[in-house]
XYZ file of C-alpha atoms in Angstrom:
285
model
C -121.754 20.805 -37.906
C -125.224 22.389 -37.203
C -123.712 24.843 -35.073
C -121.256 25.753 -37.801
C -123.954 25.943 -40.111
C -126.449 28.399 -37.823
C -123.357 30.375 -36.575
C -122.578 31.140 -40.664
C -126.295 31.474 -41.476
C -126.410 34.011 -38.756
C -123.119 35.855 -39.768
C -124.510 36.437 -43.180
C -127.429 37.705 -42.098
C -125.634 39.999 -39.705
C -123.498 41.031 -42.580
C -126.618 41.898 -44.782
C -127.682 44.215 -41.987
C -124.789 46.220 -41.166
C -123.310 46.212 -44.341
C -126.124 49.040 -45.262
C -125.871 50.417 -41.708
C -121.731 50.311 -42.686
C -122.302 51.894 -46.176
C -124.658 54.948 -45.206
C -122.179 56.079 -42.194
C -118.843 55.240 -44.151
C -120.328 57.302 -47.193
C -122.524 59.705 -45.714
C -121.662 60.114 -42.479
C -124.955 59.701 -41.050
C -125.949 57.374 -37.705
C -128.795 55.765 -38.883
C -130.805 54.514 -35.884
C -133.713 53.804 -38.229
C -131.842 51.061 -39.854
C -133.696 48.485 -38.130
C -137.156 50.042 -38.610
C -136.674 49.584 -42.399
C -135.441 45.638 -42.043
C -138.280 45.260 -40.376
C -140.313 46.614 -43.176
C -138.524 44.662 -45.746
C -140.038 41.422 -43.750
C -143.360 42.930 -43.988
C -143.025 44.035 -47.167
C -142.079 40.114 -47.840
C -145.371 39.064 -45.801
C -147.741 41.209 -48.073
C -146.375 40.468 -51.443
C -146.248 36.654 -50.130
C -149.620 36.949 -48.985
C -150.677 38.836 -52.179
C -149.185 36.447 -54.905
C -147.806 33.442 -52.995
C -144.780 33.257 -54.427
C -141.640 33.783 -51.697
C -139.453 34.710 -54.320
C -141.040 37.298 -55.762
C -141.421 38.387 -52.018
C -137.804 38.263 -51.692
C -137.299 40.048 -54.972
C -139.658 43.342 -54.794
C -139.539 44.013 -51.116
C -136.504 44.928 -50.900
C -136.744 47.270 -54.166
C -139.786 48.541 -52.732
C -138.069 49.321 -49.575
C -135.295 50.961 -51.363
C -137.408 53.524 -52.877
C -138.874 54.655 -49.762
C -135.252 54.893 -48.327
C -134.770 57.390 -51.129
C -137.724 58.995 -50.369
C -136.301 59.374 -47.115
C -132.881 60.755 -48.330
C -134.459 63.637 -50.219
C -136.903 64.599 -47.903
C -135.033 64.603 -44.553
C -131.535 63.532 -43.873
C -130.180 65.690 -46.548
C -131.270 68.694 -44.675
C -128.751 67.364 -42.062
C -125.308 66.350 -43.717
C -123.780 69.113 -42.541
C -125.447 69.349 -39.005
C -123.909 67.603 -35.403
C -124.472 64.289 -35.584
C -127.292 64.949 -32.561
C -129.391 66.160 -35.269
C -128.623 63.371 -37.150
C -129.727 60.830 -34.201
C -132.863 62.486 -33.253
C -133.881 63.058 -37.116
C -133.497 58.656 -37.455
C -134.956 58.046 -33.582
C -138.138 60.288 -34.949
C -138.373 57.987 -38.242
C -138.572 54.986 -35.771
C -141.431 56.215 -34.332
C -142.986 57.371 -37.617
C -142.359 54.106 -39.419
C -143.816 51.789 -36.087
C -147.220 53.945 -36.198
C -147.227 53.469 -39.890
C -146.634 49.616 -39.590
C -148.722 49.347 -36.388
C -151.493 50.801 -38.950
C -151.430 48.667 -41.574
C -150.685 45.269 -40.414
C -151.782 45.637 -36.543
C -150.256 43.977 -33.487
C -150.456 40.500 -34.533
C -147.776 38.613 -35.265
C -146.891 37.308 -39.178
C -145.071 34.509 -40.640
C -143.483 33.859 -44.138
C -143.921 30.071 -44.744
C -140.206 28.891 -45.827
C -140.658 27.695 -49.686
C -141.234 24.280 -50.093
C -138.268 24.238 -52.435
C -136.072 24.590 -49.307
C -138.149 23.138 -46.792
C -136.554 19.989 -46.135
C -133.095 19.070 -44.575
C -130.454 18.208 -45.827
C -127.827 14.998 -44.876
C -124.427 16.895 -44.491
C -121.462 15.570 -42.615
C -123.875 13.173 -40.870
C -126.303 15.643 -39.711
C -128.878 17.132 -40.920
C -129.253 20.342 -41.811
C -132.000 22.780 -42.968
C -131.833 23.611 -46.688
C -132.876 27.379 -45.733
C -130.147 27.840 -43.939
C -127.946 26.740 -46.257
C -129.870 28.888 -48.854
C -129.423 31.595 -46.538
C -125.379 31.031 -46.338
C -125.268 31.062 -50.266
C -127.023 33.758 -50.785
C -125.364 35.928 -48.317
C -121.373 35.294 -49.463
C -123.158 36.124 -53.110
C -124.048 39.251 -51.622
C -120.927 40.272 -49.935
C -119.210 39.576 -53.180
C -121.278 41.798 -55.423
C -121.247 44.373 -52.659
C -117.204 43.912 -52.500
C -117.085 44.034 -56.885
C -119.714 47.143 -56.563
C -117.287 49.289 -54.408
C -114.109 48.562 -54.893
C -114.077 47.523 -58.200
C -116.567 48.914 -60.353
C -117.210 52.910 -61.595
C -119.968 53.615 -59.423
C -117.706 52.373 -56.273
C -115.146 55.113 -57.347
C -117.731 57.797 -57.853
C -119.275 57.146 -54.705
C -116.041 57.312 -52.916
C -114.586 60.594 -54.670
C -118.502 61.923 -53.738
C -117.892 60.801 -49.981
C -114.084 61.919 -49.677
C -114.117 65.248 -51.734
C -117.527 66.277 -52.302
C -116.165 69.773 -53.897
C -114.058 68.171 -56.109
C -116.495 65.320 -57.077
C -118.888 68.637 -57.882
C -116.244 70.197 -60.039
C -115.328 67.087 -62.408
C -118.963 66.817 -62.820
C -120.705 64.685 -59.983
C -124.051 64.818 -58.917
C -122.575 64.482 -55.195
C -126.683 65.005 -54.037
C -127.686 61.901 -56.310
C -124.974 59.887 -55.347
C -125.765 59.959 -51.544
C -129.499 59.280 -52.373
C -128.214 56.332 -54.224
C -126.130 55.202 -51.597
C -128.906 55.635 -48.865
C -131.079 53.450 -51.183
C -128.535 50.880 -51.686
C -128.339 50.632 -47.424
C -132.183 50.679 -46.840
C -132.253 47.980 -49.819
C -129.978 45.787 -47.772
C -131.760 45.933 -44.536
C -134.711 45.063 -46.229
C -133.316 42.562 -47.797
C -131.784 41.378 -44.658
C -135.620 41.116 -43.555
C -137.284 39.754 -46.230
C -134.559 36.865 -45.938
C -134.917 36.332 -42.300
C -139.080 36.089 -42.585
C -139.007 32.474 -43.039
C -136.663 31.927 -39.860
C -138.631 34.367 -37.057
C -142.323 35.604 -36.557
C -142.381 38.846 -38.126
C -143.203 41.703 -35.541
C -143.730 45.019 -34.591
C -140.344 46.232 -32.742
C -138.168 43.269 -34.619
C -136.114 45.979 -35.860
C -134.972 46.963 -31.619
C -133.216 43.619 -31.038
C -131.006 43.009 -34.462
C -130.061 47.111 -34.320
C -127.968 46.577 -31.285
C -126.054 43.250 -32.998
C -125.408 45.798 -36.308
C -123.760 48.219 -34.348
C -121.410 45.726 -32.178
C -121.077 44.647 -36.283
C -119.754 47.969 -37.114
C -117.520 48.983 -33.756
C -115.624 45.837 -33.836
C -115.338 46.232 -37.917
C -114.663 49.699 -38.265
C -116.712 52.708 -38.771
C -117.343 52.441 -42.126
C -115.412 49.496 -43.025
C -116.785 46.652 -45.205
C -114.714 44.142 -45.007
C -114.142 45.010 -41.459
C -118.368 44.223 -41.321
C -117.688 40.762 -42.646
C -115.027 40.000 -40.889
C -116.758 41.144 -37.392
C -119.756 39.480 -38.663
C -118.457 36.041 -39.025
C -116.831 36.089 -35.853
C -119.894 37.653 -33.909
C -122.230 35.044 -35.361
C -120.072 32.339 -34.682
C -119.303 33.187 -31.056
C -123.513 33.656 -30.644
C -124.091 30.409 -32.429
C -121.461 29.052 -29.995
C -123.141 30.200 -26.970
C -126.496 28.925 -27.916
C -125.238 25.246 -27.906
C -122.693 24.776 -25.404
C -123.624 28.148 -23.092
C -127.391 29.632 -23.673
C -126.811 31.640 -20.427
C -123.690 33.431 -21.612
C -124.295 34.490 -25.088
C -125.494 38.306 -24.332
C -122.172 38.633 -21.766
C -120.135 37.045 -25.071
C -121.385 39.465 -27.509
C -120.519 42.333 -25.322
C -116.985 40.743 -24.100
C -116.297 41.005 -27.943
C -117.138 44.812 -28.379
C -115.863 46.215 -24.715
C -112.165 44.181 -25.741
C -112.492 46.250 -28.823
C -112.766 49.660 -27.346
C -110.242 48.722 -25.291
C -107.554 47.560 -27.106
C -108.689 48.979 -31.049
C -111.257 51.576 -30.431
C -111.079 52.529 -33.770
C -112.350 49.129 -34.910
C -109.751 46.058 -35.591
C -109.781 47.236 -39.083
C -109.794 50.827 -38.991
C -108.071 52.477 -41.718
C -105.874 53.540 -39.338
C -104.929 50.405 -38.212
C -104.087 49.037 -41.613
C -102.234 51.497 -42.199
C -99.899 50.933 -39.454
């Protein structure tokens, strides 16, 4: 049961991640290789407003807003300068805002490594199925499928999700009927940075918060989106769940094997779906 209950945990947090990472390339085309640079500013974000008022909720509330802005900041400033450029300029424009957002970080919270204390609300286990199991995590399992839902009502179901759609499929036309097609893809570049900050705010609790955190979990959200679907949400939480599970898997029963797991499950991909195993095209057919 533990390993059922890390594997989810660890899905939903995966899902939290590449959902934005999902959202800005399905919408906007873009590659974001800075993705993981602003996750790891939502969990210092977290740290500081923890620090500052000692509340982890309120941590978990504003960081991720805060982070959200700056992604918008981002948006206008840089990346829409490079919609319509190769996607090289693209890459190198998000591998430069790496850099740029580590020497910022480095700055002001220095080399040492941080912790969010878990809240003492959730701090103790909890007797399920005979084991026990950490409350967090559970927390964390909740909150995550709450997520995914209001992401899945917000785009397919809701106004917005049809305006941002019509903005990503037909910006001309979107312009025409009236669309701010610019605001739009600032919106939806907020909405990603706000989940990978949110993704890190969430995870503080669970690992020390450190310069470079941002390296390790970027690599997972792109297996996340190639076995998906570029673009593809519910591809995302379907690849999520079953890339969690498989790592949560290989921690108990096969520590040694978990890396050559993970990347058994994205070279069958390529091999056998390339375009993701639920690629538009593939659902189609």
């Amino acid at each position: 049961m533990s390993t059922i209950i890390i594997g989810l945990s660890l899905s939903f947090l995966l899902f939290l991640l590449s959902a934005g990472l999902t959202l800005i390339f399905g919408m906007l085309g873009v590659i974001n290789f800075a993705h993981g640079a602003l996750y790891m500013l939502g969990a210092y974000a977290s740290f500081q407003i923890v620090q500052t008022t000692g509340s982890f909720w309120l941590g978990l509330l504003m960081a991720p807003v805060v982070i959200a802005g700056l992604g918008a900041l981002i948006e206008m400033s840089t990346l829409k300068r490079v919609y319509s450029r190769d996607h090289i300029f693209q890459l190198l424009l998000t591998f430069g805002l790496i850099l740029v957002i580590d020497d910022a970080t480095k700055l002001i919270w220095g080399l040492d490594y941080k912790q969010v204390p878990t809240p003492d609300l959730l701090s103790a286990p909890v007797a399920l199925f005979g084991s026990q199991i950490p409350a967090y995590r559970l927390f964390v399992i909740v909150f995550g499928a709450a997520v995914s839902l209001g992401l899945f009502l917000l785009l397919d179901r809701s106004k917005w999700g049809m305006i941002i759609r019509a903005a990503s499929s037909d910006p001309d036309m979107a312009r025409t009927l009236g669309i701010d097609v610019n605001r739009v893809r600032t919106g939806v570049f907020a909405l990603g940075s706000y989940l990978a900050a949110l993704g890190g705010a969430i995870t503080a609790p669970l690992v020390p918060i450190e310069l470079g955190m941002g390296f390790s979990v970027i690599i997972d959200c792109f297996v996340v989106v190639i076995i998906g679907g570029l673009g593809n949400i519910r591809g995302a939480i379907f690849a999520s769940l079953l890339l969690g599970m498989t790592r949560a898997a290989g921690y108990t029963y096969a520590t040694e094997w978990v890396e050559l797991l993970t990347f058994a499950l994205l070279i069958g991909t390529l091999m056998f779906r390339p375009a993701g195993l639920f690629s538009y095209k593939g659902r189609a057919a």
